[in-house]
């Protein structure tokens, strides 16, 4: 996989296919002209649990890159086995929860790289639906969200992973501390006039890329738009001009 900076902008916008069935995905994808638009999609729990690995095959057959977002989190041995099973499907990005710890992440990364050396493994830091109050009062983690994200990001790097999932707001600090080449994949992105839904640490696509995000992940702002392909294409054009 190319370094993100060398890619066209549309290849750096990962569209989250949070649909309950393959039929709805086919309908959605059918609206795009692949040659100059949709290039990278995210297959998450809702769709993967409904349709299974055949969904990866289908998306790959459409010429799309796939981020399989299953957020593996278990004891190191189980996480290793889970990633080993998933690695053989030829996805481009896979992820684990960084809060599973360094050993879990290291074992998961070994499993992925032994099957598919080009695939990237990234660690989920604090979900973008977590805010300061939730972090401190509900999860019992002291300090700021930034500190918690940085600690998990440092562990992810120590474990040898390729990067993290974080809010676009955290990217400048992460890049400054952990290096430009450490990948940042960022959900929590909203067009100016969109509602935040359940996301808390959000910003716009323009600011996300200006902050240095390698990839942004956009779901509802595109999938629920009146004209998803026009929204997506407008976005990649405005931002490349
Ligand atoms: O619809 P929306 O743009 O909020 O979708 C964001 C997507 O990114 C969802 O599929 C969600 O599961 C995923 N995600 C996230 N926060 C993380 C990791 C993944 O929102 N930290």
PDB file of C-alpha atoms and ligand atoms in Angstrom:
ATOM      1  CA  UNK A   1       0.000   0.000   0.000  1.00  0.00           C
ATOM      2  CA  UNK A   2       1.322   3.469  -0.927  1.00  0.00           C
ATOM      3  CA  UNK A   3       2.197   6.096   1.664  1.00  0.00           C
ATOM      4  CA  UNK A   4      -0.951   8.187   2.113  1.00  0.00           C
ATOM      5  CA  UNK A   5       0.684  11.478   1.096  1.00  0.00           C
ATOM      6  CA  UNK A   6       1.393  10.057  -2.384  1.00  0.00           C
ATOM      7  CA  UNK A   7      -2.262   9.151  -2.934  1.00  0.00           C
ATOM      8  CA  UNK A   8      -5.107  10.994  -4.605  1.00  0.00           C
ATOM      9  CA  UNK A   9      -7.439  12.562  -2.083  1.00  0.00           C
ATOM     10  CA  UNK A  10     -10.364  10.278  -2.975  1.00  0.00           C
ATOM     11  CA  UNK A  11      -8.186   7.302  -1.971  1.00  0.00           C
ATOM     12  CA  UNK A  12      -7.768   8.849   1.465  1.00  0.00           C
ATOM     13  CA  UNK A  13     -11.497   9.120   2.170  1.00  0.00           C
ATOM     14  CA  UNK A  14     -12.608   5.752   3.540  1.00  0.00           C
ATOM     15  CA  UNK A  15     -16.370   5.362   3.349  1.00  0.00           C
ATOM     16  CA  UNK A  16     -17.872   3.370   6.233  1.00  0.00           C
ATOM     17  CA  UNK A  17     -20.357   0.870   4.787  1.00  0.00           C
ATOM     18  CA  UNK A  18     -22.506   0.669   7.900  1.00  0.00           C
ATOM     19  CA  UNK A  19     -25.352  -1.150   6.173  1.00  0.00           C
ATOM     20  CA  UNK A  20     -27.217  -4.266   7.344  1.00  0.00           C
ATOM     21  CA  UNK A  21     -27.081  -6.183   4.046  1.00  0.00           C
ATOM     22  CA  UNK A  22     -25.166  -6.752   0.818  1.00  0.00           C
ATOM     23  CA  UNK A  23     -28.175  -5.580  -1.227  1.00  0.00           C
ATOM     24  CA  UNK A  24     -27.964  -2.115   0.309  1.00  0.00           C
ATOM     25  CA  UNK A  25     -24.205  -2.014  -0.291  1.00  0.00           C
ATOM     26  CA  UNK A  26     -24.674  -2.967  -3.947  1.00  0.00           C
ATOM     27  CA  UNK A  27     -27.225  -0.200  -4.342  1.00  0.00           C
ATOM     28  CA  UNK A  28     -24.879   2.314  -2.697  1.00  0.00           C
ATOM     29  CA  UNK A  29     -21.770   1.314  -4.633  1.00  0.00           C
ATOM     30  CA  UNK A  30     -23.712   1.242  -7.880  1.00  0.00           C
ATOM     31  CA  UNK A  31     -24.052   5.034  -7.629  1.00  0.00           C
ATOM     32  CA  UNK A  32     -20.307   5.626  -7.948  1.00  0.00           C
ATOM     33  CA  UNK A  33     -18.027   5.710 -10.946  1.00  0.00           C
ATOM     34  CA  UNK A  34     -15.044   3.822  -9.542  1.00  0.00           C
ATOM     35  CA  UNK A  35     -12.506   5.226 -11.941  1.00  0.00           C
ATOM     36  CA  UNK A  36     -12.324   8.595 -10.304  1.00  0.00           C
ATOM     37  CA  UNK A  37     -14.220   8.351  -7.070  1.00  0.00           C
ATOM     38  CA  UNK A  38     -14.897   5.720  -4.417  1.00  0.00           C
ATOM     39  CA  UNK A  39     -11.662   3.802  -3.796  1.00  0.00           C
ATOM     40  CA  UNK A  40     -11.515   2.723  -0.152  1.00  0.00           C
ATOM     41  CA  UNK A  41     -14.313   1.384   2.050  1.00  0.00           C
ATOM     42  CA  UNK A  42     -14.654   0.295   5.646  1.00  0.00           C
ATOM     43  CA  UNK A  43     -16.393  -2.965   6.455  1.00  0.00           C
ATOM     44  CA  UNK A  44     -17.464  -2.886  10.077  1.00  0.00           C
ATOM     45  CA  UNK A  45     -19.241  -5.132  12.539  1.00  0.00           C
ATOM     46  CA  UNK A  46     -22.803  -4.569  11.333  1.00  0.00           C
ATOM     47  CA  UNK A  47     -22.171  -5.675   7.755  1.00  0.00           C
ATOM     48  CA  UNK A  48     -19.468  -8.270   8.456  1.00  0.00           C
ATOM     49  CA  UNK A  49     -21.562 -10.047  11.093  1.00  0.00           C
ATOM     50  CA  UNK A  50     -24.516 -10.067   8.686  1.00  0.00           C
ATOM     51  CA  UNK A  51     -22.707 -11.189   5.531  1.00  0.00           C
ATOM     52  CA  UNK A  52     -19.376 -12.734   6.599  1.00  0.00           C
ATOM     53  CA  UNK A  53     -16.111 -12.949   4.631  1.00  0.00           C
ATOM     54  CA  UNK A  54     -17.957 -13.160   1.279  1.00  0.00           C
ATOM     55  CA  UNK A  55     -18.481  -9.437   1.680  1.00  0.00           C
ATOM     56  CA  UNK A  56     -14.715  -8.837   1.537  1.00  0.00           C
ATOM     57  CA  UNK A  57     -14.496 -10.867  -1.650  1.00  0.00           C
ATOM     58  CA  UNK A  58     -17.327  -8.858  -3.176  1.00  0.00           C
ATOM     59  CA  UNK A  59     -15.749  -5.492  -2.295  1.00  0.00           C
ATOM     60  CA  UNK A  60     -12.339  -6.583  -3.569  1.00  0.00           C
ATOM     61  CA  UNK A  61     -13.956  -7.751  -6.810  1.00  0.00           C
ATOM     62  CA  UNK A  62     -15.278  -4.187  -7.223  1.00  0.00           C
ATOM     63  CA  UNK A  63     -11.657  -2.959  -7.180  1.00  0.00           C
ATOM     64  CA  UNK A  64     -12.022  -1.359  -3.765  1.00  0.00           C
ATOM     65  CA  UNK A  65      -9.524  -1.299  -0.930  1.00  0.00           C
ATOM     66  CA  UNK A  66     -10.955  -2.643   2.311  1.00  0.00           C
ATOM     67  CA  UNK A  67     -10.459  -1.580   5.910  1.00  0.00           C
ATOM     68  CA  UNK A  68     -11.905  -4.415   8.012  1.00  0.00           C
ATOM     69  CA  UNK A  69     -12.947  -2.664  11.225  1.00  0.00           C
ATOM     70  CA  UNK A  70     -13.643  -5.459  13.714  1.00  0.00           C
ATOM     71  CA  UNK A  71     -11.711  -3.910  16.632  1.00  0.00           C
ATOM     72  CA  UNK A  72     -10.292  -7.175  17.960  1.00  0.00           C
ATOM     73  CA  UNK A  73      -9.794  -7.125  21.757  1.00  0.00           C
ATOM     74  CA  UNK A  74      -9.045 -10.327  23.710  1.00  0.00           C
ATOM     75  CA  UNK A  75      -6.198 -12.200  25.388  1.00  0.00           C
ATOM     76  CA  UNK A  76      -3.038 -12.208  23.217  1.00  0.00           C
ATOM     77  CA  UNK A  77      -3.449 -15.819  22.057  1.00  0.00           C
ATOM     78  CA  UNK A  78      -7.055 -15.332  20.954  1.00  0.00           C
ATOM     79  CA  UNK A  79      -6.319 -11.995  19.280  1.00  0.00           C
ATOM     80  CA  UNK A  80      -3.441 -13.680  17.404  1.00  0.00           C
ATOM     81  CA  UNK A  81      -5.788 -16.436  16.177  1.00  0.00           C
ATOM     82  CA  UNK A  82      -8.521 -13.975  15.216  1.00  0.00           C
ATOM     83  CA  UNK A  83      -6.179 -11.822  13.135  1.00  0.00           C
ATOM     84  CA  UNK A  84      -4.598 -14.918  11.562  1.00  0.00           C
ATOM     85  CA  UNK A  85      -8.048 -16.080  10.424  1.00  0.00           C
ATOM     86  CA  UNK A  86      -8.927 -12.630   9.039  1.00  0.00           C
ATOM     87  CA  UNK A  87      -5.535 -11.998   7.400  1.00  0.00           C
ATOM     88  CA  UNK A  88      -6.092 -14.582   4.685  1.00  0.00           C
ATOM     89  CA  UNK A  89      -8.934 -12.577   3.139  1.00  0.00           C
ATOM     90  CA  UNK A  90      -6.490 -10.030   1.733  1.00  0.00           C
ATOM     91  CA  UNK A  91      -7.794  -6.847   3.367  1.00  0.00           C
ATOM     92  CA  UNK A  92      -5.706  -3.661   3.325  1.00  0.00           C
ATOM     93  CA  UNK A  93      -6.205  -2.484   6.920  1.00  0.00           C
ATOM     94  CA  UNK A  94      -7.240  -4.407  10.054  1.00  0.00           C
ATOM     95  CA  UNK A  95      -7.523  -3.147  13.615  1.00  0.00           C
ATOM     96  CA  UNK A  96      -7.337  -4.108  17.293  1.00  0.00           C
ATOM     97  CA  UNK A  97      -8.183  -2.162  20.447  1.00  0.00           C
ATOM     98  CA  UNK A  98      -4.985  -0.595  21.798  1.00  0.00           C
ATOM     99  CA  UNK A  99      -6.392  -1.009  25.313  1.00  0.00           C
ATOM    100  CA  UNK A 100      -5.845  -4.777  24.879  1.00  0.00           C
ATOM    101  CA  UNK A 101      -2.181  -4.038  25.655  1.00  0.00           C
ATOM    102  CA  UNK A 102       1.221  -4.224  23.984  1.00  0.00           C
ATOM    103  CA  UNK A 103       1.575  -8.013  24.049  1.00  0.00           C
ATOM    104  CA  UNK A 104      -1.857  -8.510  22.486  1.00  0.00           C
ATOM    105  CA  UNK A 105      -1.061  -5.999  19.741  1.00  0.00           C
ATOM    106  CA  UNK A 106       2.374  -7.538  19.074  1.00  0.00           C
ATOM    107  CA  UNK A 107       0.894 -11.033  18.705  1.00  0.00           C
ATOM    108  CA  UNK A 108      -1.873  -9.724  16.450  1.00  0.00           C
ATOM    109  CA  UNK A 109       0.667  -7.910  14.263  1.00  0.00           C
ATOM    110  CA  UNK A 110       2.823 -11.055  13.970  1.00  0.00           C
ATOM    111  CA  UNK A 111      -0.257 -12.972  12.835  1.00  0.00           C
ATOM    112  CA  UNK A 112      -1.128 -10.393  10.176  1.00  0.00           C
ATOM    113  CA  UNK A 113       2.348  -9.834   8.799  1.00  0.00           C
ATOM    114  CA  UNK A 114       3.117 -13.564   8.550  1.00  0.00           C
ATOM    115  CA  UNK A 115       0.071 -13.959   6.261  1.00  0.00           C
ATOM    116  CA  UNK A 116       0.098 -10.617   4.454  1.00  0.00           C
ATOM    117  CA  UNK A 117       3.164  -8.401   4.847  1.00  0.00           C
ATOM    118  CA  UNK A 118       1.600  -5.451   2.987  1.00  0.00           C
ATOM    119  CA  UNK A 119      -1.519  -5.153   5.125  1.00  0.00           C
ATOM    120  CA  UNK A 120      -1.585  -2.544   7.869  1.00  0.00           C
ATOM    121  CA  UNK A 121      -2.579  -3.180  11.473  1.00  0.00           C
ATOM    122  CA  UNK A 122      -3.743  -0.171  13.463  1.00  0.00           C
ATOM    123  CA  UNK A 123      -4.757   0.294  17.106  1.00  0.00           C
ATOM    124  CA  UNK A 124      -8.031   1.927  18.136  1.00  0.00           C
ATOM    125  CA  UNK A 125      -7.218   4.513  20.815  1.00  0.00           C
ATOM    126  CA  UNK A 126     -10.179   6.201  22.512  1.00  0.00           C
ATOM    127  CA  UNK A 127     -13.381   5.881  20.484  1.00  0.00           C
ATOM    128  CA  UNK A 128     -14.462   9.175  18.961  1.00  0.00           C
ATOM    129  CA  UNK A 129     -17.752   8.819  20.856  1.00  0.00           C
ATOM    130  CA  UNK A 130     -15.815   9.248  24.137  1.00  0.00           C
ATOM    131  CA  UNK A 131     -15.548  12.728  25.637  1.00  0.00           C
ATOM    132  CA  UNK A 132     -13.753  14.039  28.734  1.00  0.00           C
ATOM    133  CA  UNK A 133     -16.653  13.382  31.135  1.00  0.00           C
ATOM    134  CA  UNK A 134     -17.170   9.856  29.903  1.00  0.00           C
ATOM    135  CA  UNK A 135     -13.431   9.128  30.080  1.00  0.00           C
ATOM    136  CA  UNK A 136     -13.044  10.378  33.656  1.00  0.00           C
ATOM    137  CA  UNK A 137     -16.405   9.638  35.299  1.00  0.00           C
ATOM    138  CA  UNK A 138     -17.683   6.585  33.468  1.00  0.00           C
ATOM    139  CA  UNK A 139     -14.505   4.761  32.428  1.00  0.00           C
ATOM    140  CA  UNK A 140     -12.530   5.911  35.496  1.00  0.00           C
ATOM    141  CA  UNK A 141      -9.495   7.001  33.446  1.00  0.00           C
ATOM    142  CA  UNK A 142      -7.881  10.139  34.906  1.00  0.00           C
ATOM    143  CA  UNK A 143      -6.425  12.971  32.821  1.00  0.00           C
ATOM    144  CA  UNK A 144      -7.331  14.463  29.477  1.00  0.00           C
ATOM    145  CA  UNK A 145      -8.588  12.624  26.405  1.00  0.00           C
ATOM    146  CA  UNK A 146      -5.407  13.784  24.620  1.00  0.00           C
ATOM    147  CA  UNK A 147      -3.209  12.132  27.271  1.00  0.00           C
ATOM    148  CA  UNK A 148      -5.206   8.896  27.154  1.00  0.00           C
ATOM    149  CA  UNK A 149      -5.004   8.810  23.346  1.00  0.00           C
ATOM    150  CA  UNK A 150      -1.268   9.540  23.364  1.00  0.00           C
ATOM    151  CA  UNK A 151      -0.579   6.765  25.927  1.00  0.00           C
ATOM    152  CA  UNK A 152      -2.469   4.215  23.810  1.00  0.00           C
ATOM    153  CA  UNK A 153      -0.764   5.492  20.646  1.00  0.00           C
ATOM    154  CA  UNK A 154       2.683   5.111  22.246  1.00  0.00           C
ATOM    155  CA  UNK A 155       1.823   1.526  23.211  1.00  0.00           C
ATOM    156  CA  UNK A 156       0.631   0.852  19.682  1.00  0.00           C
ATOM    157  CA  UNK A 157       3.924   2.079  18.272  1.00  0.00           C
ATOM    158  CA  UNK A 158       5.917   0.059  20.837  1.00  0.00           C
ATOM    159  CA  UNK A 159       4.022  -3.057  19.713  1.00  0.00           C
ATOM    160  CA  UNK A 160       5.217  -2.418  16.135  1.00  0.00           C
ATOM    161  CA  UNK A 161       1.838  -1.591  14.574  1.00  0.00           C
ATOM    162  CA  UNK A 162       1.529   0.754  11.601  1.00  0.00           C
ATOM    163  CA  UNK A 163      -0.648   3.413  13.173  1.00  0.00           C
ATOM    164  CA  UNK A 164      -3.818   4.244  15.051  1.00  0.00           C
ATOM    165  CA  UNK A 165      -7.463   5.197  14.842  1.00  0.00           C
ATOM    166  CA  UNK A 166      -8.005   8.534  16.575  1.00  0.00           C
ATOM    167  CA  UNK A 167      -9.944  11.776  16.287  1.00  0.00           C
ATOM    168  CA  UNK A 168      -8.632  14.227  13.664  1.00  0.00           C
ATOM    169  CA  UNK A 169      -8.254  16.710  16.524  1.00  0.00           C
ATOM    170  CA  UNK A 170      -5.490  14.571  18.042  1.00  0.00           C
ATOM    171  CA  UNK A 171      -3.398  14.129  14.897  1.00  0.00           C
ATOM    172  CA  UNK A 172      -0.975  17.099  15.212  1.00  0.00           C
ATOM    173  CA  UNK A 173       0.112  15.906  18.666  1.00  0.00           C
ATOM    174  CA  UNK A 174       0.396  12.276  17.574  1.00  0.00           C
ATOM    175  CA  UNK A 175       2.483  13.148  14.505  1.00  0.00           C
ATOM    176  CA  UNK A 176       4.722  15.453  16.564  1.00  0.00           C
ATOM    177  CA  UNK A 177       5.331  12.777  19.208  1.00  0.00           C
ATOM    178  CA  UNK A 178       5.366   9.574  17.166  1.00  0.00           C
ATOM    179  CA  UNK A 179       6.514  10.643  13.715  1.00  0.00           C
ATOM    180  CA  UNK A 180       4.944  11.575  10.388  1.00  0.00           C
ATOM    181  CA  UNK A 181       5.065   8.018   9.068  1.00  0.00           C
ATOM    182  CA  UNK A 182       2.900   6.657  11.918  1.00  0.00           C
ATOM    183  CA  UNK A 183      -0.496   6.288  10.216  1.00  0.00           C
ATOM    184  CA  UNK A 184      -3.546   8.127  11.504  1.00  0.00           C
ATOM    185  CA  UNK A 185      -6.970   6.921  10.391  1.00  0.00           C
ATOM    186  CA  UNK A 186      -9.652   9.285  11.613  1.00  0.00           C
ATOM    187  CA  UNK A 187     -13.404   8.913  12.079  1.00  0.00           C
ATOM    188  CA  UNK A 188     -15.389  11.713  13.748  1.00  0.00           C
ATOM    189  CA  UNK A 189     -15.577  13.726  10.507  1.00  0.00           C
ATOM    190  CA  UNK A 190     -18.617  15.809   9.657  1.00  0.00           C
ATOM    191  CA  UNK A 191     -19.520  18.175   6.812  1.00  0.00           C
ATOM    192  CA  UNK A 192     -20.144  21.618   8.305  1.00  0.00           C
ATOM    193  CA  UNK A 193     -23.898  21.338   8.258  1.00  0.00           C
ATOM    194  CA  UNK A 194     -24.097  17.751   9.530  1.00  0.00           C
ATOM    195  CA  UNK A 195     -25.191  16.787  13.017  1.00  0.00           C
ATOM    196  CA  UNK A 196     -22.581  15.047  15.170  1.00  0.00           C
ATOM    197  CA  UNK A 197     -24.879  12.004  15.819  1.00  0.00           C
ATOM    198  CA  UNK A 198     -23.164   9.970  18.586  1.00  0.00           C
ATOM    199  CA  UNK A 199     -19.687  11.302  17.776  1.00  0.00           C
ATOM    200  CA  UNK A 200     -18.078  13.751  20.217  1.00  0.00           C
ATOM    201  CA  UNK A 201     -14.549  14.607  19.034  1.00  0.00           C
ATOM    202  CA  UNK A 202     -15.329  15.795  15.524  1.00  0.00           C
ATOM    203  CA  UNK A 203     -14.147  18.157  12.801  1.00  0.00           C
ATOM    204  CA  UNK A 204     -14.605  18.789   9.066  1.00  0.00           C
ATOM    205  CA  UNK A 205     -12.764  16.929   6.257  1.00  0.00           C
ATOM    206  CA  UNK A 206     -10.790  20.074   5.358  1.00  0.00           C
ATOM    207  CA  UNK A 207      -9.533  20.527   8.921  1.00  0.00           C
ATOM    208  CA  UNK A 208      -8.878  16.809   9.318  1.00  0.00           C
ATOM    209  CA  UNK A 209      -6.539  16.758   6.303  1.00  0.00           C
ATOM    210  CA  UNK A 210      -4.990  20.093   7.313  1.00  0.00           C
ATOM    211  CA  UNK A 211      -4.247  18.494  10.700  1.00  0.00           C
ATOM    212  CA  UNK A 212      -2.302  15.754   8.912  1.00  0.00           C
ATOM    213  CA  UNK A 213      -4.725  12.781   8.949  1.00  0.00           C
ATOM    214  CA  UNK A 214      -3.548  10.130   6.495  1.00  0.00           C
ATOM    215  CA  UNK A 215      -7.070   8.784   6.007  1.00  0.00           C
ATOM    216  CA  UNK A 216     -10.457  10.034   7.113  1.00  0.00           C
ATOM    217  CA  UNK A 217     -13.381   7.677   7.716  1.00  0.00           C
ATOM    218  CA  UNK A 218     -16.803   9.029   6.793  1.00  0.00           C
ATOM    219  CA  UNK A 219     -20.011   7.101   7.290  1.00  0.00           C
ATOM    220  CA  UNK A 220     -23.389   8.725   7.737  1.00  0.00           C
ATOM    221  CA  UNK A 221     -22.366  12.116   6.296  1.00  0.00           C
ATOM    222  CA  UNK A 222     -22.006  10.298   2.955  1.00  0.00           C
ATOM    223  CA  UNK A 223     -24.207   7.190   3.217  1.00  0.00           C
ATOM    224  CA  UNK A 224     -27.239   9.159   4.414  1.00  0.00           C
ATOM    225  CA  UNK A 225     -26.738  12.123   2.082  1.00  0.00           C
ATOM    226  CA  UNK A 226     -29.481  12.733  -0.464  1.00  0.00           C
ATOM    227  CA  UNK A 227     -26.933  12.146  -3.200  1.00  0.00           C
ATOM    228  CA  UNK A 228     -23.997  10.167  -1.704  1.00  0.00           C
ATOM    229  CA  UNK A 229     -21.889  10.085  -4.882  1.00  0.00           C
ATOM    230  CA  UNK A 230     -22.272  13.831  -5.456  1.00  0.00           C
ATOM    231  CA  UNK A 231     -21.392  14.544  -1.822  1.00  0.00           C
ATOM    232  CA  UNK A 232     -18.321  12.324  -2.065  1.00  0.00           C
ATOM    233  CA  UNK A 233     -17.174  13.613  -5.429  1.00  0.00           C
ATOM    234  CA  UNK A 234     -17.789  17.240  -4.394  1.00  0.00           C
ATOM    235  CA  UNK A 235     -15.700  16.628  -1.317  1.00  0.00           C
ATOM    236  CA  UNK A 236     -12.694  15.181  -3.115  1.00  0.00           C
ATOM    237  CA  UNK A 237     -12.845  17.927  -5.759  1.00  0.00           C
ATOM    238  CA  UNK A 238     -13.164  20.869  -3.345  1.00  0.00           C
ATOM    239  CA  UNK A 239     -10.324  19.537  -1.306  1.00  0.00           C
ATOM    240  CA  UNK A 240      -7.948  18.929  -4.199  1.00  0.00           C
ATOM    241  CA  UNK A 241      -8.498  22.455  -5.581  1.00  0.00           C
TER     242      UNK A 241
HETATM  243  O1  LIG B   1     -21.240   7.621  10.537  1.00  0.00           O
HETATM  244  P1  LIG B   1     -19.896   7.996  11.064  1.00  0.00           P
HETATM  245  O2  LIG B   1     -19.083   8.878  10.116  1.00  0.00           O
HETATM  246  O3  LIG B   1     -19.923   8.531  12.486  1.00  0.00           O
HETATM  247  O4  LIG B   1     -19.116   6.594  11.103  1.00  0.00           O
HETATM  248  C1  LIG B   1     -17.844   6.455  11.681  1.00  0.00           C
HETATM  249  C2  LIG B   1     -17.402   5.034  11.523  1.00  0.00           C
HETATM  250  O5  LIG B   1     -16.107   4.907  12.103  1.00  0.00           O
HETATM  251  C3  LIG B   1     -18.302   3.996  12.193  1.00  0.00           C
HETATM  252  O6  LIG B   1     -18.319   2.867  11.336  1.00  0.00           O
HETATM  253  C4  LIG B   1     -17.593   3.666  13.493  1.00  0.00           C
HETATM  254  O7  LIG B   1     -17.774   2.319  13.851  1.00  0.00           O
HETATM  255  C5  LIG B   1     -16.120   3.906  13.130  1.00  0.00           C
HETATM  256  N1  LIG B   1     -15.239   4.274  14.225  1.00  0.00           N
HETATM  257  C6  LIG B   1     -15.438   5.378  15.017  1.00  0.00           C
HETATM  258  N2  LIG B   1     -14.576   5.669  16.039  1.00  0.00           N
HETATM  259  C7  LIG B   1     -13.499   4.904  16.251  1.00  0.00           C
HETATM  260  C8  LIG B   1     -13.276   3.781  15.449  1.00  0.00           C
HETATM  261  C9  LIG B   1     -14.167   3.506  14.421  1.00  0.00           C
HETATM  262  O8  LIG B   1     -16.395   6.120  14.803  1.00  0.00           O
HETATM  263  N3  LIG B   1     -12.621   5.227  17.178  1.00  0.00           N
END
